[in-house]
Every structure is written in structure tokens, then in C-alpha cells.
PDB file of C-alpha atoms in Angstrom:
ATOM      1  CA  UNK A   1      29.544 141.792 128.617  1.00 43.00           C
ATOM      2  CA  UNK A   2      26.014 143.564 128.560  1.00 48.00           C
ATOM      3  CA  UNK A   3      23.190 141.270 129.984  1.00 62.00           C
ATOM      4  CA  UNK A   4      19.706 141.638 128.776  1.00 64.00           C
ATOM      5  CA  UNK A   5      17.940 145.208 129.825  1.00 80.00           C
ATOM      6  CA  UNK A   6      14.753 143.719 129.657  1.00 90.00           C
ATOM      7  CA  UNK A   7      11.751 146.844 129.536  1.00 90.00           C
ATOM      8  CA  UNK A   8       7.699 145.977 129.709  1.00 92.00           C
ATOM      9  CA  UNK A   9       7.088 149.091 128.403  1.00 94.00           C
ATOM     10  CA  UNK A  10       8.943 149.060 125.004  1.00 96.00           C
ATOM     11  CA  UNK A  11       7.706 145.309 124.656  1.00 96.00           C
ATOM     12  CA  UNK A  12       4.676 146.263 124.539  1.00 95.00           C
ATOM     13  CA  UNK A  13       5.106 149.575 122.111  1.00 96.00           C
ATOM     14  CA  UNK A  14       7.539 147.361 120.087  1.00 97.00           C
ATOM     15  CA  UNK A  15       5.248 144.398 119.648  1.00 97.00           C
ATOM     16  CA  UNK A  16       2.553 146.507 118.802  1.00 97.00           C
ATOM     17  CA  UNK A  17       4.847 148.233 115.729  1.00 97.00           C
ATOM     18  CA  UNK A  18       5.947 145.068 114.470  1.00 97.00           C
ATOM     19  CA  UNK A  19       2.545 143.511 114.390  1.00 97.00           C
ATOM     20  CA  UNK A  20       0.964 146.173 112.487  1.00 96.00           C
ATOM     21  CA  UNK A  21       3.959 147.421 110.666  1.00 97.00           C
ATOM     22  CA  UNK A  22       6.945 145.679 109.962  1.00 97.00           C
ATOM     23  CA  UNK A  23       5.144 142.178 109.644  1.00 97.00           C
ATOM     24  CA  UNK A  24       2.247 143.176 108.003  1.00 96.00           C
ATOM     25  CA  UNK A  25       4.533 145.491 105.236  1.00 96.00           C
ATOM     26  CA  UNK A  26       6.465 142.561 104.640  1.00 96.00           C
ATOM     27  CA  UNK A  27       4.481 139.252 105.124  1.00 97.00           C
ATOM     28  CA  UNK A  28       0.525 137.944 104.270  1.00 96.00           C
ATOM     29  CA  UNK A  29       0.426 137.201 107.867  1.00 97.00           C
ATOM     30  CA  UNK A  30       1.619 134.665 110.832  1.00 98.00           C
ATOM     31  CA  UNK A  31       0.238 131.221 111.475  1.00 98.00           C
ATOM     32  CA  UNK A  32       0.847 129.035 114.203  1.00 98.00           C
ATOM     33  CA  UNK A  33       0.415 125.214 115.594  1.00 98.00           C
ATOM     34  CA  UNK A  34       1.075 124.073 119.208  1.00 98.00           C
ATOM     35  CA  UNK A  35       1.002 125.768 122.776  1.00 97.00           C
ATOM     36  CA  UNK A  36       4.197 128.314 123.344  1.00 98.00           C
ATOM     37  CA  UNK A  37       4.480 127.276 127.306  1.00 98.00           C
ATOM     38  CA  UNK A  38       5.136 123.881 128.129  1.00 96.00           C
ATOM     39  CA  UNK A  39       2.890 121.906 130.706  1.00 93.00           C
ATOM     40  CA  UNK A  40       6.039 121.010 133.101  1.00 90.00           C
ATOM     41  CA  UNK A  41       7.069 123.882 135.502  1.00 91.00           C
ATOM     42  CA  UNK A  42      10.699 123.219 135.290  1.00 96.00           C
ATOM     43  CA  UNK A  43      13.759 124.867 133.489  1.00 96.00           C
ATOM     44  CA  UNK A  44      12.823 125.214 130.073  1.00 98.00           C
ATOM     45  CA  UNK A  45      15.054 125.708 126.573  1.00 98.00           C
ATOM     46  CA  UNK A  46      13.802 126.374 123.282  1.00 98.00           C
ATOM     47  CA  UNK A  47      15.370 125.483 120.517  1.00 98.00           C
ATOM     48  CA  UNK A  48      14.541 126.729 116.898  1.00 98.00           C
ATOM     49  CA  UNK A  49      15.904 126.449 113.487  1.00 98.00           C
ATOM     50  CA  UNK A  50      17.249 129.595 111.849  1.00 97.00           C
ATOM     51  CA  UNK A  51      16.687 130.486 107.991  1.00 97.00           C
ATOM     52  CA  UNK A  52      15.772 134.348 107.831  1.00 97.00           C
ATOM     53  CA  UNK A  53      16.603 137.366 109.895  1.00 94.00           C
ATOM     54  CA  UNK A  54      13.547 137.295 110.776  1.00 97.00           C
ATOM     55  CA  UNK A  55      13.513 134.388 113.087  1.00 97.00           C
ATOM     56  CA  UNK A  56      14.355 136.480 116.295  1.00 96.00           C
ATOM     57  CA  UNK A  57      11.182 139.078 115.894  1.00 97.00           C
ATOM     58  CA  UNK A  58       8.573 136.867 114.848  1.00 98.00           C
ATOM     59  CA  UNK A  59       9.016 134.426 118.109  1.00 98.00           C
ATOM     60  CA  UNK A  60       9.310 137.695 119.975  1.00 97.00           C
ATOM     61  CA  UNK A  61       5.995 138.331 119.183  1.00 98.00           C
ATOM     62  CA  UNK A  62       4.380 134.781 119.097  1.00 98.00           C
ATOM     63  CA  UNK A  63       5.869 134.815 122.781  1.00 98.00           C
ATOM     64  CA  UNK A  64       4.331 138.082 124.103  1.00 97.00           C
ATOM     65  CA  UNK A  65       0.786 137.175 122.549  1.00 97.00           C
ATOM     66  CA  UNK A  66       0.796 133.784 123.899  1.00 98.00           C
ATOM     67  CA  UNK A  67       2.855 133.058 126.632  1.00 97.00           C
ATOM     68  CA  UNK A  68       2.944 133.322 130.280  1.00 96.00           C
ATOM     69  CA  UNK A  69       6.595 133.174 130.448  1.00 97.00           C
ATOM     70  CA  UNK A  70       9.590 135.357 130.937  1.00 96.00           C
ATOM     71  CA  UNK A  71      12.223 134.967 127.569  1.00 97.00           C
ATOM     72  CA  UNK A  72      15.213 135.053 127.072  1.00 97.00           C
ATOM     73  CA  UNK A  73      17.392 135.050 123.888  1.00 97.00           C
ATOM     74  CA  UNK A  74      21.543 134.151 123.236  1.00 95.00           C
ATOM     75  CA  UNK A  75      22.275 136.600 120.220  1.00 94.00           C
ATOM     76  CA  UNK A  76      25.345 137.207 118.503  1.00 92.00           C
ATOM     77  CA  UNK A  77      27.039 140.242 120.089  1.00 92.00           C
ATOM     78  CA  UNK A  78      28.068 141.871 116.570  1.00 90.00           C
ATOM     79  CA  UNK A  79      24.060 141.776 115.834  1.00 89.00           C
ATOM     80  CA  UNK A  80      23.429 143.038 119.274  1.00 91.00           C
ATOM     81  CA  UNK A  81      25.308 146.206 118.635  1.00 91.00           C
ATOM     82  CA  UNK A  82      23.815 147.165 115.568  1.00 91.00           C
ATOM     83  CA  UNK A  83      20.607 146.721 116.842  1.00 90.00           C
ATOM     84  CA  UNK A  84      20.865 147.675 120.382  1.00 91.00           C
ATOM     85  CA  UNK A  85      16.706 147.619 120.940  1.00 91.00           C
ATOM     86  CA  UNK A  86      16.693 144.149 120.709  1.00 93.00           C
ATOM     87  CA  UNK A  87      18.298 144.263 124.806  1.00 94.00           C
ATOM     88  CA  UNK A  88      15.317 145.709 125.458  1.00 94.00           C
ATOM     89  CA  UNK A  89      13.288 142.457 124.238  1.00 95.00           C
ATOM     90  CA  UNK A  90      14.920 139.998 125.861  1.00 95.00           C
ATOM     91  CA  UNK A  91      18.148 139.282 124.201  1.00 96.00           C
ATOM     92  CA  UNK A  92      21.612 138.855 125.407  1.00 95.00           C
ATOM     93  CA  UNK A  93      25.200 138.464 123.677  1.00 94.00           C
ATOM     94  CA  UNK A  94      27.437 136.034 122.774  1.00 95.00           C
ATOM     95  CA  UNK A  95      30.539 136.289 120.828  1.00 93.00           C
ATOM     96  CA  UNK A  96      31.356 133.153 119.511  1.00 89.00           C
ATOM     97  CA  UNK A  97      34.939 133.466 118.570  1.00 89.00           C
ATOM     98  CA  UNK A  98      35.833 134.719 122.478  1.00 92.00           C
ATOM     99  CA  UNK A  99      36.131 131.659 124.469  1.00 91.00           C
ATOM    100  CA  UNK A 100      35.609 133.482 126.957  1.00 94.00           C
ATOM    101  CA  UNK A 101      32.073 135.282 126.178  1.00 94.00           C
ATOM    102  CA  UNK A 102      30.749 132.039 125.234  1.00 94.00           C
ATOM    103  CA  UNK A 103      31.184 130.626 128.510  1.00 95.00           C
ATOM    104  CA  UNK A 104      29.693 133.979 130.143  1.00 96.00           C
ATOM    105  CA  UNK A 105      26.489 133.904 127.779  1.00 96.00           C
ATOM    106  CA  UNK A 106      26.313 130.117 128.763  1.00 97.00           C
ATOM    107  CA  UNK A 107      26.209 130.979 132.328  1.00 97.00           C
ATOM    108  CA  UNK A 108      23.549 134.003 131.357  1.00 96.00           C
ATOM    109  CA  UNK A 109      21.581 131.941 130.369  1.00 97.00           C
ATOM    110  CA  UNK A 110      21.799 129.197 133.059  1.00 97.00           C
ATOM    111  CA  UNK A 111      21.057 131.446 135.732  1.00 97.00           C
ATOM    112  CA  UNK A 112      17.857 132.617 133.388  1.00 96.00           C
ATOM    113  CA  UNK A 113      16.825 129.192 133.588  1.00 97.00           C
ATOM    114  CA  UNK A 114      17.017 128.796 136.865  1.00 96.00           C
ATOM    115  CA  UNK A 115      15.420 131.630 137.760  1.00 96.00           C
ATOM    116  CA  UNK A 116      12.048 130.348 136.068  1.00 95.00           C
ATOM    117  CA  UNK A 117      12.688 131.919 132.669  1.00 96.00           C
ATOM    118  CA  UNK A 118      12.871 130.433 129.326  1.00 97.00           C
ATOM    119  CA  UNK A 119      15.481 130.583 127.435  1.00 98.00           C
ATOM    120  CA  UNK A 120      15.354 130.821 123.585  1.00 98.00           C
ATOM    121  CA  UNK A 121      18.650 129.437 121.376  1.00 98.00           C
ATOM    122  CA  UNK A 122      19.113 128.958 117.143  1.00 97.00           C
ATOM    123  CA  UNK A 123      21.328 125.848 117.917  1.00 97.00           C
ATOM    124  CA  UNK A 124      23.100 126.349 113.896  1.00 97.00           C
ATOM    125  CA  UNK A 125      24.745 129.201 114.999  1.00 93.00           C
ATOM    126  CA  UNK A 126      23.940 131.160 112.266  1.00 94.00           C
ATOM    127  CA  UNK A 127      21.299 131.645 109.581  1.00 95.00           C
ATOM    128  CA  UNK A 128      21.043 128.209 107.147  1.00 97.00           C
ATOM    129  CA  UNK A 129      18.429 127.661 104.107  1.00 97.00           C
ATOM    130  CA  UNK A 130      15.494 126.295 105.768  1.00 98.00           C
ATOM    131  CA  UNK A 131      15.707 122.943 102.972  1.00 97.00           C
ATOM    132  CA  UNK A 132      19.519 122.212 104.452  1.00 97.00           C
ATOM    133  CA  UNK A 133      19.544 119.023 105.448  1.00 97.00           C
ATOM    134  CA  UNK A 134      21.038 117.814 107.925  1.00 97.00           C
ATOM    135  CA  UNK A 135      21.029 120.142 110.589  1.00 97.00           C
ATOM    136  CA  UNK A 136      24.242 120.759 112.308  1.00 97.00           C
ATOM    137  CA  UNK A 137      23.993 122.197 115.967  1.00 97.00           C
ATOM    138  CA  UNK A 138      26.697 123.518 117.962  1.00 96.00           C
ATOM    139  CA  UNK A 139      27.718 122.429 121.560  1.00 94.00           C
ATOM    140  CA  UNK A 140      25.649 125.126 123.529  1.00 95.00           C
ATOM    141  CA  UNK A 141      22.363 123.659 123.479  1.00 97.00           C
ATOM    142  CA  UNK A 142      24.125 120.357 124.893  1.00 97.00           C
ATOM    143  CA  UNK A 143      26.004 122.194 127.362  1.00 96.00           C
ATOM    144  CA  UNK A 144      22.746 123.818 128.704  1.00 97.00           C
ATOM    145  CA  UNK A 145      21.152 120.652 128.853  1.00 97.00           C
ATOM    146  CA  UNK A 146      23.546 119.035 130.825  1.00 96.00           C
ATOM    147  CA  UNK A 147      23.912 121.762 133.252  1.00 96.00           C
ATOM    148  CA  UNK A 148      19.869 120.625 134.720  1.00 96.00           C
ATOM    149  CA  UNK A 149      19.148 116.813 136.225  1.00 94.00           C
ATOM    150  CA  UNK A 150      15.742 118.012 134.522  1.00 95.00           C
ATOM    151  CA  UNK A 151      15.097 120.014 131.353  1.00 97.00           C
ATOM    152  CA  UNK A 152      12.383 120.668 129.215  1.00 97.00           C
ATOM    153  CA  UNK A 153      13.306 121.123 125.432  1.00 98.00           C
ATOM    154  CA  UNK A 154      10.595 122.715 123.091  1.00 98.00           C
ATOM    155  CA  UNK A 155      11.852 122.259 119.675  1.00 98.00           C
ATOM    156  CA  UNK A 156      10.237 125.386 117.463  1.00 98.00           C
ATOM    157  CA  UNK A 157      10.378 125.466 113.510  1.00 98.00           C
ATOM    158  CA  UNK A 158       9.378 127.790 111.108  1.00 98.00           C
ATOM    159  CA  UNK A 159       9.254 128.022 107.337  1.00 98.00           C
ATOM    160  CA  UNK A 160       8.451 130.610 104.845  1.00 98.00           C
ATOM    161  CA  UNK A 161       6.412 129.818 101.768  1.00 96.00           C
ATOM    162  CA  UNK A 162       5.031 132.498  98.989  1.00 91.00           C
ATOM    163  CA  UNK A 163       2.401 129.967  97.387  1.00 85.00           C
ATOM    164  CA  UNK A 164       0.231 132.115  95.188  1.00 84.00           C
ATOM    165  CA  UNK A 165       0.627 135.256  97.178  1.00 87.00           C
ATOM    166  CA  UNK A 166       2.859 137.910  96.548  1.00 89.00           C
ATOM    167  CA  UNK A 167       3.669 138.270 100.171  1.00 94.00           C
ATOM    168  CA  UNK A 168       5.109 135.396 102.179  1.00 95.00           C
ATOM    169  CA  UNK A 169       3.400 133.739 104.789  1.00 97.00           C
ATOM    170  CA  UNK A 170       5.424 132.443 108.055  1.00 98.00           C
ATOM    171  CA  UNK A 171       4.309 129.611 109.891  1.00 98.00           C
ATOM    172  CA  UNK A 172       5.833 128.509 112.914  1.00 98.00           C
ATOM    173  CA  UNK A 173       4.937 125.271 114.894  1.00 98.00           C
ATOM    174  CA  UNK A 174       5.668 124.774 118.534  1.00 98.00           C
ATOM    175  CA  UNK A 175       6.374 120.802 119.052  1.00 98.00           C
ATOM    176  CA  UNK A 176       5.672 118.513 121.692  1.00 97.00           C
ATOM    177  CA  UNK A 177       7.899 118.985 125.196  1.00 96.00           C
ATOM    178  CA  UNK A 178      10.841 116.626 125.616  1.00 97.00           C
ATOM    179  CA  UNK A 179      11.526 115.747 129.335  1.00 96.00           C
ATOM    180  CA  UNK A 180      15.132 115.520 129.365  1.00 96.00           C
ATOM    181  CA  UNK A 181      17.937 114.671 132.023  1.00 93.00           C
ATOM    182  CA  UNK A 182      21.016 115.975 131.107  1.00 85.00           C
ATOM    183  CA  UNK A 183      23.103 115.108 133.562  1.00 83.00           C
ATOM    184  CA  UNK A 184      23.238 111.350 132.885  1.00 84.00           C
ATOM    185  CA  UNK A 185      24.255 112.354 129.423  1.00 89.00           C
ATOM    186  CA  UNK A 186      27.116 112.521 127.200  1.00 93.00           C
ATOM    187  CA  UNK A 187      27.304 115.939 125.219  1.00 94.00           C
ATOM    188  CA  UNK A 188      27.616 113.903 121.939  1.00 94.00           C
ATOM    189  CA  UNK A 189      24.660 112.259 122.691  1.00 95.00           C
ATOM    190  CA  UNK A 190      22.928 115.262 123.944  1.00 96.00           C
ATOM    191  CA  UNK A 191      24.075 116.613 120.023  1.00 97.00           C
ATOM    192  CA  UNK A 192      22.536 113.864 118.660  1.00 96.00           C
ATOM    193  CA  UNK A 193      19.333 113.948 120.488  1.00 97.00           C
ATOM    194  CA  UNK A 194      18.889 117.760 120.297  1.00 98.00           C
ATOM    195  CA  UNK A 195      19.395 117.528 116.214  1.00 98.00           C
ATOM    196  CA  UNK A 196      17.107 114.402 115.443  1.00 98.00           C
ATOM    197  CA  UNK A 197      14.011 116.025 117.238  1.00 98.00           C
ATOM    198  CA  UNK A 198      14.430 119.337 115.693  1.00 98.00           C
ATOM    199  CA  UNK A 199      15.284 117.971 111.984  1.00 98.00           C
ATOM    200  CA  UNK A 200      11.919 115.535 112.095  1.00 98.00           C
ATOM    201  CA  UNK A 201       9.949 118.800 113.263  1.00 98.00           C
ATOM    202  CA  UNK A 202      11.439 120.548 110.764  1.00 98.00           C
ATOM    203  CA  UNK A 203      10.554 117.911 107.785  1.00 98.00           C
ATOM    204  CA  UNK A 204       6.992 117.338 109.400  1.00 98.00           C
ATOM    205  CA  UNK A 205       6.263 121.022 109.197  1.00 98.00           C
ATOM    206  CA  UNK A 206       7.517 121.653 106.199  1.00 98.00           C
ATOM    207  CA  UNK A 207       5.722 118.377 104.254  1.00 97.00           C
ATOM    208  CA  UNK A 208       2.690 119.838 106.389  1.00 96.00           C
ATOM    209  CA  UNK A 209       3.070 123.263 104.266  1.00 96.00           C
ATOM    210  CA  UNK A 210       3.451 121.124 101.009  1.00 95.00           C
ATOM    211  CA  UNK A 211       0.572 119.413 101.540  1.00 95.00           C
ATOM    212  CA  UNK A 212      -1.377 122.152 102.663  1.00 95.00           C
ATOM    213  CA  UNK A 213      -0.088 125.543 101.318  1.00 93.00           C
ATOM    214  CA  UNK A 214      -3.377 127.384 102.431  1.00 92.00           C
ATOM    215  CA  UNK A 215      -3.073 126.122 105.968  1.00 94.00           C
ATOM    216  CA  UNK A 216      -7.145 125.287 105.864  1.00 91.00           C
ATOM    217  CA  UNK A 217      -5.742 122.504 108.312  1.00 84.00           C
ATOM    218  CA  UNK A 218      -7.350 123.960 112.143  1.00 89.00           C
ATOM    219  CA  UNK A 219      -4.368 122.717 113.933  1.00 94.00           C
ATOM    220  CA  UNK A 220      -2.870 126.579 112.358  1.00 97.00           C
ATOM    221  CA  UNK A 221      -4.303 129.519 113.601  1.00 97.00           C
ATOM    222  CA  UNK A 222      -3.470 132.722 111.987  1.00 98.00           C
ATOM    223  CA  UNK A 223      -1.790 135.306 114.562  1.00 98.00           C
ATOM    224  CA  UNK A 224      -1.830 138.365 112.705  1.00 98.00           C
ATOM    225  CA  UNK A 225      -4.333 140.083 110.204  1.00 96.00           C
ATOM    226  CA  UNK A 226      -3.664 139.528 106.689  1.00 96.00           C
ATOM    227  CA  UNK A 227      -1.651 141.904 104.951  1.00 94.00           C
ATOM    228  CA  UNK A 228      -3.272 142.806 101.036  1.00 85.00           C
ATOM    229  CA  UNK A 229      -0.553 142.869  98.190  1.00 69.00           C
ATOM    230  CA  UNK A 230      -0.565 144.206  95.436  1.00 63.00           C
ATOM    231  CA  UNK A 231      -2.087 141.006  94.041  1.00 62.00           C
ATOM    232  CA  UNK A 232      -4.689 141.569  96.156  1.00 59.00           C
ATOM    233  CA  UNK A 233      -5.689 144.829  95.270  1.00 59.00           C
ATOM    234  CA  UNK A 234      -5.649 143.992  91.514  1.00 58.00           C
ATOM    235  CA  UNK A 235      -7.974 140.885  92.059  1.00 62.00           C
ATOM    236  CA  UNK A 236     -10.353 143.457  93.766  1.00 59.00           C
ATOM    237  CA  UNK A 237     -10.340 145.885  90.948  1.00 50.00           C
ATOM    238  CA  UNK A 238     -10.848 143.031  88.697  1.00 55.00           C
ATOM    239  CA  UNK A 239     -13.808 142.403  90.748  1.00 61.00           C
ATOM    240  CA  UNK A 240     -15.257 145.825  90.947  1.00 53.00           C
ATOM    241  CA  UNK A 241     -15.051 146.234  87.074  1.00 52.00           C
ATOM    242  CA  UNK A 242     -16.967 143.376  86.244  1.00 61.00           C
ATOM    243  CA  UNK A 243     -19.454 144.695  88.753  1.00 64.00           C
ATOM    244  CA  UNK A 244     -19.445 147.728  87.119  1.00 61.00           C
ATOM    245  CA  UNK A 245     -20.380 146.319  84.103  1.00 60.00           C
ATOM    246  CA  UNK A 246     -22.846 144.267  85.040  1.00 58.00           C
ATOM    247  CA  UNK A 247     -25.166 146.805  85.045  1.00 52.00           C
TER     248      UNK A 247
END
């Protein structure tokens, strides 16, 4: 199995493609709450909820414009294939029905963690509805955990929410650190732990978006430019006509 071929280089021409491309084709823009890096300088896993293909790029480029750390991400190796680029960014594979691989990408990303980087995982296993309730993790997030007397966990969520817009917008909120030592641990209660503080992030946030659909609250701030639909561009014309005959 293929480790990450992490590149600067095509980071840097990729996020700068998806920013004012893909993302801004297909979304009104990016908003964000919280601080990517955490304040402890220790190993450091990241754990995020996983509802759209999507998921993957848009904390790829949350992490290059605001963090100071080196990522890492487990992906599934049938993905990884298809889309071979995504080596290039970070990512690294995992087959989950090989015993085997799974223990290798475990150990990937140990020794990633170890080495001072941060290591990114979508603890489902595969792509849910956001509104599934509750959430189910697998056992690699526990086993990671366990592996550190240590470890900080930074639970990440994100939701995706049209309101008015034709476009949707993504927000994605970057929780509070949890100081964890996993070696005194059970992996059941690791499980347990791991699933709690991501599923009350995940009903905080999206009760937030509820409440607040137009994120006017300044705890978001908006990460990309906002992308004009075709909404949009009818409003304006509506605008410019009555101008127009105004005079």
C-alpha cells in the first residue's frame, strides 16, 4: 500500500482551482467558526462527520488557508484510485474489508502523528445524511486514541443548507480541543466518548444554522467569495429595470 505523496506545489495550484472554481461553481460560499490548530503541541486527531463528497476538499482547503499544520487524511483506497490527485493533498488509503490494510493505514497514520502531523479521519466510515442520528463510529478513531498516553481530539462538523439561495452554503465549525489519554482507556469507552462529543457538535451546529440561516452571527466568518446564482443575477436585473424606469 501507497502512502501519501504529499506535493507543496500542487497544494497550492490545487487549492487555488478549487477556491475559485469548483467551490465557487457549485456553492454560495464557505463559512467557518473556531481555530483549525489546537493550542496543545501534542499528537493531534481530527475527527469529522461525513454527509457529502465533498467533505474531504472543503477541509483541504479550510486547512491550507488557516493552519500551521502538516495533514493528513485515511481515505478509502477504491476512492483513492479513482482520484489519484488527492495523494498529492495529503491523503492515504485504507481498504476496509483487508484486515490487513486497515492495520497498515492505522499504523500510517500513527507514525503521522507522531511525527508532529495531524491526522484527519470521517469516524462513520462512509458518507451518512447529515440529520442521522445517532452517529455510529467505527473502531479506528478509538484505536488511534489509545495508541498516545496524550491526544488531542478536534471534533469538526459541517452542514449544508440552501436557505433562500439557489446555491448551497457550507459551514463548517471547528470545536473546542479534548485532552485525552488513551491509554487508560477501554476502546468501548473510547467509542463512546469519541461519538457523544462529535454528535452534540453536530446538533449545536446544526440548531446554530436553524436559528441563524444567514450566519449574521460573528462567531462565522465567510472563507470564500460569494458565488452569484442565477437568483442572483435575476434580482439584479429586476433591479436595473426599475432603475431604468425611474427615469
Amino acid at each position: 500500500m501507497k502512502e501519501s505523496d504529499k506535493s507543496r506545489s500542487f497544494r497550492r495550484i490545487f487549492s487555488l482551482y478549487l477556491e475559485r472554481y469548483l467551490l465557487h461553481k457549485h456553492f454560495r460560499c464557505v463559512m467557518m467558526k473556531g481555530s483549525v490548530d489546537p493550542n496543545e503541541k501534542l499528537p493531534v486527531l481530527y475527527l469529522a462527520n461525513h454527509s457529502s463528497w465533498w467533505d474531504g476538499l472543503i477541509i483541504f482547503l479550510l486547512t491550507e488557508k488557516a493552519s500551521e499544520l502538516d495533514h493528513y487524511m485515511m481515505m478509502e483506497e477504491k476512492q483513492l484510485k479513482q482520484y489519484a490527485f488527492f495523494r498529492k493533498l495529503g491523503a492515504f488509503p485504507v481498504h476496509k474489508e483487508n484486515l490487513k490494510s486497515v492495520k497498515q493505514a492505522l499504523m500510517t497514520a500513527k507514525k503521522n502523528m507522531q511525527a508532529g502531523g495531524a491526522v484527519w479521519l470521517f469516524p462513520q466510515g462512509k458518507i451518512m445524511h447529515q440529520d442521522v442520528r445517532p452517529l455510529e463510529l467505527e473502531g479506528g478513531a478509538s484505536f488511534l486514541v489509545r495508541q498516545f498516553e496524550q491526544v488531542v481530539v478536534k471534533p469538526v462538523t459541517l452542514h449544508y443548507t440552501f436557505n433562500q439561495f439557489q446555491k448551497p452554503t457550507v459551514s463548517v465549525v471547528f470545536g473546542e480541543e479534548a485532552l485525552v489519554s488513551g491509554g487508560a482507556l477501554r476502546s468501548k469507552e473510547v467509542t463512546y466518548m469519541l461519538s457523544g462529543l462529535l454528535e452534540t457538535q453536530l446538533n449545536a451546529h446544526q440548531e446554530q444554522v436553524i436559528a441563524d440561516p444567514d450566519f449574521s452571527n460573528e462567531e462565522f466568518r465567510q472563507m470564500t467569495r460569494t458565488s452569484q446564482s442565477t437568483s442572483d443575477a435575476f434580482d439584479s436585473f429586476k433591479k436595473w429595470v426599475k432603475t431604468w424606469r425611474s427615469f
